[in-house]
XYZ file of C-alpha atoms in Angstrom:
726
model
C -59.389 -12.960 1.404
C -59.290 -15.403 4.298
C -60.872 -18.732 3.316
C -59.916 -20.598 6.464
C -62.247 -20.270 9.448
C -61.252 -21.652 12.886
C -62.928 -25.039 13.340
C -64.290 -26.816 16.431
C -62.233 -29.597 17.962
C -62.593 -32.918 16.210
C -62.694 -31.603 12.648
C -59.507 -32.616 10.777
C -57.090 -30.028 9.408
C -57.921 -28.774 5.908
C -56.879 -26.200 3.346
C -60.210 -24.361 3.157
C -62.948 -24.034 5.756
C -66.033 -21.806 5.739
C -69.136 -21.673 7.944
C -72.688 -22.032 6.646
C -75.858 -21.033 8.493
C -78.849 -22.255 6.443
C -80.036 -25.844 6.008
C -81.196 -27.266 2.670
C -84.834 -26.903 3.768
C -84.298 -23.193 4.487
C -84.185 -23.425 8.282
C -81.481 -21.794 10.397
C -78.586 -24.075 11.243
C -74.839 -23.999 11.903
C -72.095 -25.993 10.288
C -68.832 -25.976 8.360
C -67.733 -26.857 4.845
C -64.096 -27.899 4.442
C -62.055 -28.814 1.395
C -58.652 -30.371 0.778
C -56.926 -31.634 -2.358
C -59.253 -34.619 -2.677
C -62.617 -34.070 -1.006
C -65.270 -31.672 0.224
C -66.604 -32.385 3.733
C -69.763 -31.090 5.404
C -69.851 -30.930 9.243
C -72.409 -29.795 11.798
C -71.529 -27.337 14.569
C -70.493 -30.204 16.894
C -67.926 -31.503 14.393
C -69.918 -34.528 13.193
C -69.399 -35.247 9.492
C -72.695 -35.138 7.596
C -71.432 -35.933 4.091
C -68.339 -35.905 1.880
C -67.720 -35.636 -1.874
C -64.754 -36.395 -4.109
C -63.537 -33.387 -6.079
C -62.819 -35.591 -9.093
C -66.531 -36.425 -9.340
C -67.406 -32.901 -10.474
C -66.853 -31.002 -13.719
C -67.761 -27.538 -12.432
C -68.451 -25.603 -9.222
C -70.337 -22.377 -8.574
C -71.768 -20.206 -5.808
C -75.232 -18.956 -6.777
C -77.400 -16.255 -5.240
C -80.931 -17.276 -4.243
C -83.811 -15.332 -2.709
C -82.640 -14.459 0.801
C -79.679 -16.836 0.717
C -76.989 -18.359 -1.498
C -75.670 -21.856 -2.112
C -72.527 -23.697 -3.172
C -73.032 -26.519 -5.661
C -71.106 -28.706 -8.110
C -71.993 -30.335 -11.449
C -71.576 -34.123 -11.298
C -69.673 -35.801 -14.121
C -71.843 -38.923 -13.930
C -75.213 -37.372 -14.843
C -74.410 -33.687 -15.511
C -76.726 -32.648 -12.650
C -76.011 -30.155 -9.882
C -75.131 -31.433 -6.429
C -76.083 -29.198 -3.470
C -73.381 -28.732 -0.800
C -74.607 -26.028 1.596
C -76.619 -22.791 1.903
C -75.585 -19.589 3.626
C -76.649 -15.992 4.149
C -75.326 -13.260 1.860
C -72.719 -12.347 4.494
C -70.684 -15.392 3.441
C -71.346 -15.147 -0.303
C -68.110 -13.421 -1.370
C -65.898 -15.983 0.345
C -67.893 -18.902 -1.055
C -67.759 -17.331 -4.530
C -63.966 -17.193 -4.231
C -63.827 -20.821 -3.085
C -66.050 -21.832 -6.017
C -63.550 -20.235 -8.446
C -60.709 -22.244 -6.905
C -62.635 -25.522 -7.089
C -63.826 -24.788 -10.623
C -60.227 -24.057 -11.662
C -59.265 -27.479 -10.326
C -62.142 -29.133 -12.202
C -60.977 -27.568 -15.482
C -57.187 -27.801 -15.119
C -56.484 -30.494 -12.526
C -54.328 -27.940 -10.654
C -55.266 -27.369 -7.020
C -54.383 -23.825 -5.948
C -53.408 -23.458 -2.312
C -55.106 -20.165 -1.535
C -52.439 -19.208 1.008
C -49.896 -19.136 -1.812
C -52.080 -17.001 -4.053
C -53.556 -14.543 -1.583
C -52.079 -12.449 1.175
C -51.345 -14.606 4.234
C -52.993 -13.738 7.517
C -51.626 -13.613 11.043
C -52.142 -17.014 12.729
C -52.944 -15.261 16.033
C -55.291 -12.393 15.185
C -56.328 -13.358 11.641
C -55.582 -9.944 10.127
C -54.043 -9.726 6.656
C -50.269 -9.297 6.671
C -50.447 -7.023 3.583
C -47.239 -8.425 2.124
C -45.312 -8.236 5.390
C -43.600 -11.208 7.009
C -44.859 -10.425 10.531
C -48.035 -9.024 12.055
C -47.502 -5.445 13.295
C -49.941 -6.061 16.178
C -48.722 -9.452 17.368
C -44.972 -8.983 16.857
C -42.928 -9.009 20.052
C -42.107 -5.490 21.183
C -38.579 -6.454 22.133
C -37.753 -7.481 18.573
C -39.346 -4.304 17.198
C -37.336 -2.115 19.584
C -34.187 -4.019 18.613
C -34.875 -3.330 14.923
C -35.427 0.345 15.651
C -32.148 0.543 17.519
C -30.383 -1.059 14.556
C -31.557 1.856 12.438
C -29.454 4.056 14.703
C -26.275 2.375 13.421
C -25.279 5.317 11.157
C -25.581 7.598 14.216
C -24.048 5.175 16.717
C -21.102 7.389 17.585
C -22.989 10.626 18.346
C -25.760 8.622 20.061
C -23.265 6.945 22.414
C -21.549 10.288 23.058
C -24.913 11.814 23.896
C -25.738 8.983 26.317
C -22.311 9.195 27.991
C -22.552 12.962 28.369
C -26.055 12.697 29.799
C -24.906 9.908 32.129
C -22.015 12.096 33.310
C -24.448 14.958 33.919
C -26.674 12.606 35.890
C -23.678 11.365 37.871
C -23.024 14.969 38.874
C -26.593 15.136 40.148
C -26.011 11.960 42.187
C -23.131 13.631 44.043
C -25.336 16.519 45.224
C -27.318 14.560 47.900
C -24.056 13.396 49.503
C -22.788 16.993 49.604
C -26.121 18.033 51.140
C -25.654 15.415 53.865
C -22.202 16.812 54.736
C -23.635 20.323 54.650
C -26.356 19.414 57.170
C -24.372 17.113 59.468
C -20.955 18.870 59.409
C -21.921 22.528 58.958
C -25.549 23.295 59.854
C -25.905 21.041 62.918
C -22.557 21.852 64.623
C -22.117 24.597 67.249
C -19.235 26.318 65.386
C -19.700 25.766 61.638
C -16.609 25.706 59.420
C -17.245 28.448 56.846
C -14.410 27.241 54.602
C -16.083 23.816 54.419
C -19.412 25.555 53.738
C -17.896 27.545 50.852
C -16.202 24.443 49.409
C -19.423 22.387 49.525
C -21.589 25.238 48.163
C -19.038 26.020 45.430
C -18.890 22.355 44.436
C -22.700 22.175 44.200
C -22.778 25.308 41.995
C -19.971 24.030 39.766
C -21.707 20.696 39.316
C -24.924 22.535 38.341
C -23.048 24.637 35.762
C -21.317 21.569 34.333
C -24.691 19.824 34.034
C -26.183 22.838 32.209
C -23.271 22.956 29.731
C -23.527 19.227 29.071
C -27.273 19.518 28.512
C -26.670 22.211 25.863
C -24.118 20.043 24.044
C -26.318 16.934 24.132
C -29.284 18.900 22.770
C -27.210 19.961 19.770
C -26.109 16.368 19.191
C -29.679 15.084 19.556
C -30.967 17.570 16.972
C -28.510 16.229 14.392
C -29.424 12.616 15.228
C -33.145 13.399 14.986
C -32.859 15.102 11.610
C -30.663 12.344 10.169
C -32.796 9.482 11.528
C -36.128 10.732 10.182
C -34.508 11.697 6.871
C -33.138 8.172 6.379
C -36.342 6.464 7.516
C -38.530 8.522 5.185
C -36.065 7.985 2.352
C -36.118 4.206 2.890
C -39.925 4.161 3.067
C -40.219 6.222 -0.106
C -37.609 4.109 -1.917
C -39.472 0.934 -0.943
C -42.776 2.287 -2.266
C -41.026 2.868 -5.598
C -39.899 -0.771 -5.662
C -43.340 -2.202 -4.876
C -45.391 -3.690 -7.688
C -48.694 -2.237 -8.848
C -50.397 -5.148 -7.070
C -48.871 -4.063 -3.747
C -49.530 -0.362 -4.306
C -53.169 -0.969 -5.231
C -53.803 -2.592 -1.838
C -53.321 0.780 -0.148
C -54.602 4.260 -0.820
C -52.311 7.214 -1.466
C -53.476 8.794 1.804
C -52.448 5.715 3.778
C -48.994 5.570 2.192
C -48.498 9.299 2.784
C -49.340 8.805 6.437
C -46.838 5.971 6.812
C -44.060 7.984 5.214
C -44.773 11.186 7.145
C -46.691 10.700 10.417
C -45.635 7.167 11.338
C -41.980 7.900 10.615
C -42.208 10.973 12.888
C -43.683 8.877 15.720
C -40.946 6.280 15.305
C -38.271 8.979 15.263
C -39.565 10.555 18.483
C -39.487 7.202 20.209
C -35.997 6.213 19.069
C -34.123 9.493 19.334
C -35.995 10.938 22.321
C -37.846 8.279 24.283
C -35.402 5.503 23.368
C -32.478 7.415 24.781
C -34.489 8.423 27.844
C -35.514 4.806 28.392
C -31.865 3.694 28.393
C -30.772 6.480 30.736
C -33.696 6.133 33.124
C -33.181 2.380 33.326
C -29.463 2.860 34.110
C -30.193 5.617 36.630
C -32.897 3.493 38.250
C -30.440 0.629 38.777
C -27.736 3.031 40.023
C -30.090 4.721 42.482
C -31.358 1.419 43.857
C -27.747 0.262 44.445
C -26.834 3.575 46.161
C -29.961 3.416 48.324
C -29.225 -0.156 49.409
C -25.654 0.842 50.277
C -26.920 3.868 52.233
C -29.711 2.109 54.150
C -30.927 -1.276 52.937
C -33.971 -1.351 55.242
C -35.438 1.891 53.893
C -34.449 0.900 50.341
C -36.403 -2.338 50.689
C -39.519 -0.385 51.676
C -39.166 1.850 48.627
C -38.873 -0.943 46.038
C -41.474 -3.218 47.678
C -44.391 -2.038 45.445
C -42.365 -1.937 42.205
C -43.084 -5.547 41.044
C -46.826 -4.850 41.420
C -46.419 -1.624 39.425
C -44.532 -3.471 36.675
C -47.320 -6.059 36.442
C -49.953 -3.310 36.219
C -47.911 -1.506 33.545
C -47.855 -4.643 31.365
C -51.650 -4.931 31.652
C -52.101 -1.251 30.808
C -49.856 -1.649 27.749
C -51.889 -4.586 26.491
C -55.094 -2.537 26.756
C -53.518 0.482 25.054
C -52.095 -1.598 22.183
C -55.566 -2.478 20.970
C -56.880 1.084 21.423
C -53.907 2.594 19.596
C -54.392 0.192 16.684
C -58.005 1.314 16.388
C -56.945 4.953 16.589
C -54.379 4.390 13.812
C -57.009 2.896 11.537
C -59.321 5.860 12.182
C -56.573 8.364 11.382
C -55.743 6.466 8.174
C -59.416 6.678 7.171
C -59.279 10.425 7.841
C -56.102 10.866 5.768
C -57.531 8.716 2.980
C -60.750 10.736 2.819
C -58.923 14.076 2.967
C -56.595 13.050 0.134
C -59.479 11.824 -2.050
C -61.605 14.879 -1.393
C -58.831 17.372 -2.162
C -57.829 15.416 -5.278
C -61.418 15.620 -6.511
C -62.117 19.163 -5.326
C -63.331 20.207 -8.782
C -65.987 17.509 -8.752
C -67.008 18.534 -5.223
C -67.452 22.166 -6.244
C -69.077 21.266 -9.547
C -71.872 19.432 -7.712
C -72.087 21.978 -4.893
C -71.253 19.303 -2.347
C -69.065 21.411 -0.050
C -71.446 21.224 2.913
C -71.977 17.493 2.475
C -68.235 16.809 2.311
C -67.642 19.059 5.314
C -70.238 17.087 7.260
C -68.612 13.788 6.216
C -65.147 14.957 7.236
C -66.555 16.268 10.526
C -68.036 12.838 11.208
C -64.728 11.123 10.387
C -62.873 13.591 12.617
C -65.301 12.796 15.424
C -64.427 9.108 15.051
C -60.714 9.963 15.329
C -61.387 12.166 18.364
C -63.502 9.449 19.927
C -60.709 6.900 19.483
C -58.158 9.341 20.943
C -60.507 10.160 23.820
C -60.883 6.450 24.518
C -57.101 6.110 24.826
C -56.799 9.204 27.033
C -59.653 8.170 29.325
C -58.173 4.724 29.890
C -54.738 6.218 30.491
C -55.898 8.925 32.915
C -57.893 6.352 34.852
C -55.117 3.771 35.087
C -52.002 5.960 35.332
C -52.921 7.452 38.758
C -53.322 3.877 40.009
C -49.774 3.133 38.865
C -48.447 6.266 40.565
C -50.327 5.462 43.762
C -48.871 1.946 43.925
C -45.380 3.353 43.431
C -45.986 6.093 46.026
C -46.805 3.496 48.708
C -43.073 2.825 49.024
C -42.370 6.526 49.585
C -45.000 6.754 52.347
C -43.499 3.748 54.105
C -39.972 5.180 53.767
C -40.991 8.593 55.159
C -42.750 7.042 58.162
C -40.037 4.600 59.175
C -37.208 6.975 58.156
C -38.575 9.807 60.324
C -38.944 7.342 63.199
C -35.304 6.325 62.748
C -34.209 9.985 62.946
C -36.289 10.515 66.099
C -34.699 7.412 67.643
C -31.200 8.648 66.596
C -30.631 5.545 64.484
C -29.657 7.754 61.511
C -28.681 11.408 61.284
C -30.854 14.109 59.768
C -28.284 14.531 56.980
C -28.442 10.834 56.122
C -32.254 11.004 56.081
C -32.239 14.076 53.798
C -29.678 12.353 51.551
C -31.839 9.230 51.340
C -35.065 11.151 50.683
C -33.278 13.111 47.958
C -32.232 9.860 46.302
C -35.816 8.618 46.612
C -37.124 11.782 44.958
C -34.543 11.272 42.212
C -35.698 7.658 41.908
C -39.290 8.728 41.333
C -38.213 10.808 38.329
C -37.276 7.691 36.299
C -40.212 5.779 37.787
C -42.626 8.548 36.798
C -41.208 8.490 33.277
C -41.391 4.703 33.112
C -45.056 4.750 34.175
C -45.720 6.775 31.006
C -43.784 4.207 28.972
C -46.786 1.925 28.232
C -48.560 4.736 26.405
C -45.459 5.941 24.554
C -44.328 2.431 23.700
C -47.771 1.369 22.493
C -48.067 4.306 20.078
C -44.512 3.799 18.851
C -44.960 0.060 18.295
C -48.091 0.573 16.188
C -46.333 3.217 14.070
C -43.156 1.117 13.800
C -45.220 -1.933 12.811
C -46.813 0.026 9.973
C -43.447 1.376 8.815
C -41.818 -2.071 8.920
C -44.833 -3.495 7.110
C -43.792 -1.400 4.102
C -40.050 -2.033 4.528
C -40.554 -5.803 4.914
C -42.949 -6.235 2.003
C -41.811 -8.747 -0.567
C -40.608 -7.387 -3.889
C -42.709 -9.247 -6.445
C -40.976 -7.921 -9.567
C -37.287 -8.482 -8.924
C -34.571 -7.529 -11.381
C -32.399 -10.351 -12.667
C -29.115 -10.861 -10.804
C -27.278 -10.851 -14.135
C -29.426 -8.534 -16.301
C -29.578 -8.935 -20.057
C -30.164 -5.238 -20.802
C -29.363 -4.168 -24.336
C -30.682 -1.806 -27.037
C -33.900 -3.291 -28.398
C -35.411 -3.390 -31.876
C -38.996 -3.871 -30.666
C -39.786 -7.494 -31.498
C -42.344 -8.655 -28.878
C -43.296 -12.311 -28.421
C -46.041 -13.763 -26.230
C -45.497 -17.467 -25.554
C -48.543 -19.148 -23.985
C -49.072 -16.225 -21.616
C -51.748 -16.464 -18.954
C -52.293 -13.956 -16.194
C -54.662 -13.480 -13.293
C -54.496 -11.543 -10.064
C -55.238 -15.009 -8.710
C -54.130 -18.093 -10.652
C -57.592 -19.656 -10.498
C -59.297 -16.586 -12.007
C -57.183 -15.693 -15.082
C -57.782 -12.458 -16.983
C -55.696 -13.580 -19.987
C -55.616 -17.209 -21.104
C -52.885 -18.833 -23.207
C -51.995 -15.837 -25.399
C -49.396 -16.539 -28.103
C -48.408 -14.025 -30.789
C -45.451 -12.148 -32.279
C -45.244 -8.406 -32.898
C -42.557 -7.415 -35.382
C -40.309 -4.348 -35.020
C -41.979 -1.176 -36.305
C -45.404 -2.835 -36.511
C -48.552 -0.983 -35.430
C -50.809 -3.306 -33.418
C -54.293 -2.513 -32.135
C -55.884 -4.410 -29.247
C -59.679 -4.489 -29.297
C -62.447 -6.240 -27.411
C -65.292 -5.691 -24.991
C -64.650 -3.941 -21.680
C -62.924 -6.200 -19.152
C -61.480 -8.749 -21.603
C -57.856 -7.951 -20.649
C -56.734 -5.219 -23.089
C -55.110 -3.000 -20.451
C -53.796 -6.087 -18.649
C -51.993 -7.090 -21.844
C -50.120 -3.790 -22.130
C -49.425 -3.823 -18.379
C -47.652 -7.147 -18.923
C -45.637 -5.691 -21.817
C -44.547 -2.822 -19.534
C -43.826 -5.440 -16.831
C -46.039 -3.832 -14.251
C -46.970 -7.472 -13.553
C -45.355 -10.803 -14.408
C -47.331 -13.503 -16.259
C -48.858 -16.244 -14.130
C -47.588 -18.707 -16.736
C -45.757 -18.445 -20.038
C -43.305 -15.710 -20.980
C -43.065 -12.386 -22.780
C -39.872 -11.729 -24.717
C -38.409 -8.677 -26.403
C -35.899 -9.506 -29.146
C -35.744 -13.019 -27.698
C -34.972 -11.879 -24.137
C -37.465 -12.653 -21.373
C -38.668 -9.491 -19.637
C -37.780 -11.098 -16.301
C -34.134 -11.189 -17.406
C -34.098 -7.410 -17.947
C -33.987 -4.687 -15.315
C -37.020 -2.485 -14.902
C -34.979 0.608 -15.787
C -33.381 -1.033 -18.815
C -36.836 -1.912 -20.162
C -38.675 1.307 -19.371
C -35.881 3.536 -20.685
C -36.753 2.225 -24.147
C -40.539 2.546 -23.798
C -42.918 5.456 -24.222
C -46.435 5.562 -22.801
C -49.449 7.771 -23.533
C -52.459 6.981 -21.363
C -56.089 8.026 -21.457
C -55.899 9.626 -18.020
C -53.011 11.991 -18.672
C -51.103 12.793 -15.510
C -48.983 15.935 -15.334
C -46.921 16.829 -12.295
C -47.471 20.096 -10.463
C -44.586 21.891 -12.199
C -43.880 23.756 -15.394
C -44.644 22.602 -18.917
C -40.887 22.288 -19.479
C -40.430 20.044 -16.428
C -43.324 17.805 -17.479
C -41.997 17.262 -20.996
C -38.454 16.718 -19.717
C -39.648 14.124 -17.177
C -38.956 11.282 -19.616
C -35.434 12.540 -20.278
C -34.143 14.816 -17.482
C -30.849 15.559 -19.271
C -32.537 16.725 -22.500
C -31.491 20.067 -23.950
C -33.979 22.894 -24.419
C -33.717 22.457 -28.188
C -34.644 18.749 -27.882
C -37.665 19.657 -25.746
C -38.861 22.240 -28.288
C -38.429 19.743 -31.129
C -40.479 17.139 -29.216
C -43.173 19.748 -28.569
C -43.310 20.661 -32.252
C -43.607 17.013 -33.241
C -46.458 16.626 -30.736
C -48.159 19.715 -32.182
C -48.102 21.555 -28.844
C -45.328 24.144 -29.365
C -47.748 26.789 -30.659
C -50.159 26.698 -27.720
C -47.261 26.519 -25.216
C -45.741 29.735 -26.594
C -49.132 31.446 -26.152
C -49.206 30.588 -22.430
C -48.387 33.456 -19.993
C -44.878 32.186 -19.229
C -44.424 29.875 -22.206
C -42.563 26.711 -21.298
C -42.144 28.014 -17.730
C -45.906 28.150 -17.153
C -47.049 26.090 -14.170
C -49.645 23.515 -15.191
C -51.210 23.218 -11.725
C -52.091 20.039 -9.840
C -52.526 17.171 -12.334
C -52.250 19.739 -15.144
C -55.689 21.250 -14.514
C -54.584 24.656 -15.835
C -54.497 23.084 -19.311
C -57.347 21.649 -21.355
C -57.699 17.895 -21.899
C -56.280 18.098 -25.424
C -53.372 20.284 -24.293
C -52.510 17.871 -21.490
C -52.611 14.971 -23.921
C -50.276 16.685 -26.394
C -47.815 17.507 -23.584
C -47.896 13.798 -22.662
C -47.186 12.885 -26.292
C -44.266 15.328 -26.331
C -42.995 13.652 -23.180
C -43.123 10.268 -24.931
C -41.480 11.617 -28.107
C -38.587 13.136 -26.153
C -37.551 9.696 -24.932
C -37.417 8.414 -28.542
C -38.747 4.982 -27.480
C -38.410 1.790 -29.465
C -41.756 0.547 -28.115
C -44.768 2.854 -27.794
C -47.845 2.093 -25.668
C -51.081 3.995 -26.396
C -53.881 3.206 -23.949
C -57.097 4.937 -25.034
C -55.034 8.042 -25.848
C -57.940 9.852 -27.544
C -60.971 8.318 -25.820
C -62.072 11.336 -23.767
C -61.523 14.045 -26.410
C -63.883 15.758 -28.797
C -63.676 15.008 -32.524
C -61.664 18.105 -33.492
C -59.149 17.656 -30.648
C -58.940 13.951 -31.439
C -57.882 14.775 -35.011
C -55.110 17.033 -33.697
C -53.960 14.339 -31.271
C -54.138 11.677 -33.976
C -51.922 13.792 -36.241
C -49.352 14.044 -33.459
C -49.619 10.306 -32.803
C -49.085 9.507 -36.483
C -45.754 11.328 -36.289
C -44.912 9.563 -33.041
C -45.497 5.973 -34.198
C -43.258 6.146 -37.281
C -40.416 3.634 -37.012
C -41.583 2.344 -33.615
C -43.292 -0.822 -32.455
C -46.672 0.479 -31.333
C -49.364 -1.240 -29.297
C -52.583 0.756 -29.069
C -55.950 0.443 -27.382
C -58.706 2.734 -28.611
C -62.341 3.166 -27.701
C -63.200 4.315 -31.195
C -62.308 1.366 -33.433
C -62.073 3.678 -36.444
C -58.828 5.103 -35.047
C -57.251 1.634 -35.343
C -58.396 0.927 -38.916
C -54.924 1.801 -40.269
C -53.126 -0.561 -37.882
C -50.960 -3.255 -39.466
C -52.796 -5.881 -37.439
C -55.614 -5.991 -34.909
C -55.670 -8.387 -31.959
C -59.190 -9.254 -30.855
C -59.686 -10.496 -27.291
C -62.806 -12.193 -25.993
C -63.173 -13.625 -22.479
C -59.418 -13.376 -22.002
C -58.531 -15.314 -25.138
C -57.077 -14.225 -28.466
C -59.922 -15.090 -30.852
C -59.032 -13.114 -34.006
C -56.006 -11.439 -35.531
C -55.549 -9.605 -38.827
C -56.001 -6.277 -40.582
C -59.230 -4.284 -40.411
C -60.267 -5.461 -43.885
C -59.502 -9.116 -43.161
C -61.418 -9.130 -39.898
C -64.452 -7.381 -41.364
C -64.675 -10.115 -43.997
C -64.747 -12.804 -41.290
C -67.937 -11.420 -39.714
C -66.617 -12.481 -36.300
C -66.193 -10.711 -32.965
C -64.443 -7.669 -34.472
C -67.149 -7.262 -37.108
C -69.804 -7.281 -34.379
C -67.918 -4.636 -32.377
C -67.586 -2.357 -35.398
C -71.235 -2.734 -36.365
C -72.340 -2.073 -32.788
C -70.325 1.157 -32.722
C -71.701 2.246 -36.077
C -75.253 1.643 -34.879
C -74.592 3.632 -31.713
C -73.046 6.480 -33.713
C -76.049 6.542 -36.080
C -78.484 6.724 -33.151
C -76.511 9.597 -31.611
C -76.508 11.442 -34.934
C -80.284 11.046 -35.289
C -80.787 12.261 -31.725
C -78.656 15.365 -32.339
C -80.450 16.075 -35.629
C -83.826 15.718 -33.959
């Protein structure tokens, strides 16, 4: 979230700056609030300072919603009263609420968080979020982007150069033809007694050159196909590999539909530009220079007339490209929205059909498609309006050449053969020029797609493996040492957690929704790193272990069981791809799912369907447990593993889980607290802090937070029972 608004001249530089639009008396106004490490300043729209406050004078800050507006205020240390800073419409509330959290964090800890270090940086030019990238895909220089794309051709450098040389040779053969035509006209056609031997030699040479060009074109096409296939394969592989390296924080910033588009569609656009248009751009540029040199050697006066409009055309092309860049960026965002919606809708197709919402979803997708079409139409309209103007400017040179060239022939200053030769070269020149006039459109689309691809490839890896990893077999001793974590440092989810979990111990994590239970197990799995403090396994910090070394010794069973669209066998074997069939069957028996698997139409080779929807919820859960058992983990994570199941299925799952947890360090979260009553210890979280720890019996005797949770669940269960009975 961007908390730095551009300020009028005269207002000093600051770390945070936000506009406000309501005065203290409720009237409309305009001004700015800024903050640095020492003070808050209030300015009017002309940059005059109205008031200032020392941050150290306040013990708390908050943004509060009022009727029709909101305000930012701070609690003074001197008299414990609230000091008003500014009022603003609800449009600005979210940003002020974020600023209030930062200031309040400073008031409580004395640590001033520079928001730019905590949040995603934005482009200094356009203000858009960089989404983890080091450069803005819209503002980056096109030359540097093209250079990076060409570097990706390094593995195919040899065939690419061969292809260019062969194409250049073929083009050189074409350049000889106009000269042969000149000799044919001047020395054969226009003489009283034509030399038939010379005619046959010239005609035969022209035919041979045409055949050679055709053969070369066939060879280069074969080479280009191999380059194309290899380039897009490597680019998609690199994009996919990078998405696997990204942290959950990075992945959560984008939808699956958007990532799919970057890996598939954007990589295809980049490939077409590099392997097709990139090569053509090089060749057409070389041929353009060669033709201009030949034309100047042949007749410099006519050549000057031809190239006279080209600087104007180049200037127009740069303007057209600038216009198309913005339109193509908008079009890309519309297509991403379309891909995102399509992915979500197809993923939730059962919900759509269950509510009979097919027509509504069709109407929504039609509307989104119209937006995409409208954006594409906007690009096409601009292009088809401006491109004829470019062609007309370029064609002015041809008109001038034809007029003065024909006059020169009539005045016998040049021969007809020389004029035909020159006009042929001019027509050949307009081939590259015609292609280059289309370059703004092609280049604009390619640069947007390349920017989005590089945005993924350039994203910082937040969870890096240690250079010298300390991977080793683990016993399962887990230690939290003053661990705090927040997606932003000033808004922690977990606060100063310290505890030790012994090998083989069964630990339950309980607390109200949103207190950090899932965050705690995410930290143990190192899906995130702590903001402060450390988590150790057998005395080794998780950050000193590789991700693979850690996860190979962990098993996970989640509430939302995910099965891949394959067979039951493939899903169980996912945790251990080299497992034998006997090991898979044994894991299935331990998970109490062997019997129902053998009753399926194809047994273990039965396809489970997308996300396992061909199986019931309990069957999917038991397959997931079998998957965890097969790995034989030292540490087992159970995140609401039985929350969405009926009582009978829950008992079956619980039996399988009881077998699974034997001899393993187990950390479990459960909606029904009764399922954790047999845990060795229970960890009770409240407002991000560890407030209680002990066995079920010990905690019930304390009559604390855990006792209240249990009693609340019992009351709810009793009410439900009475309702059912009634």
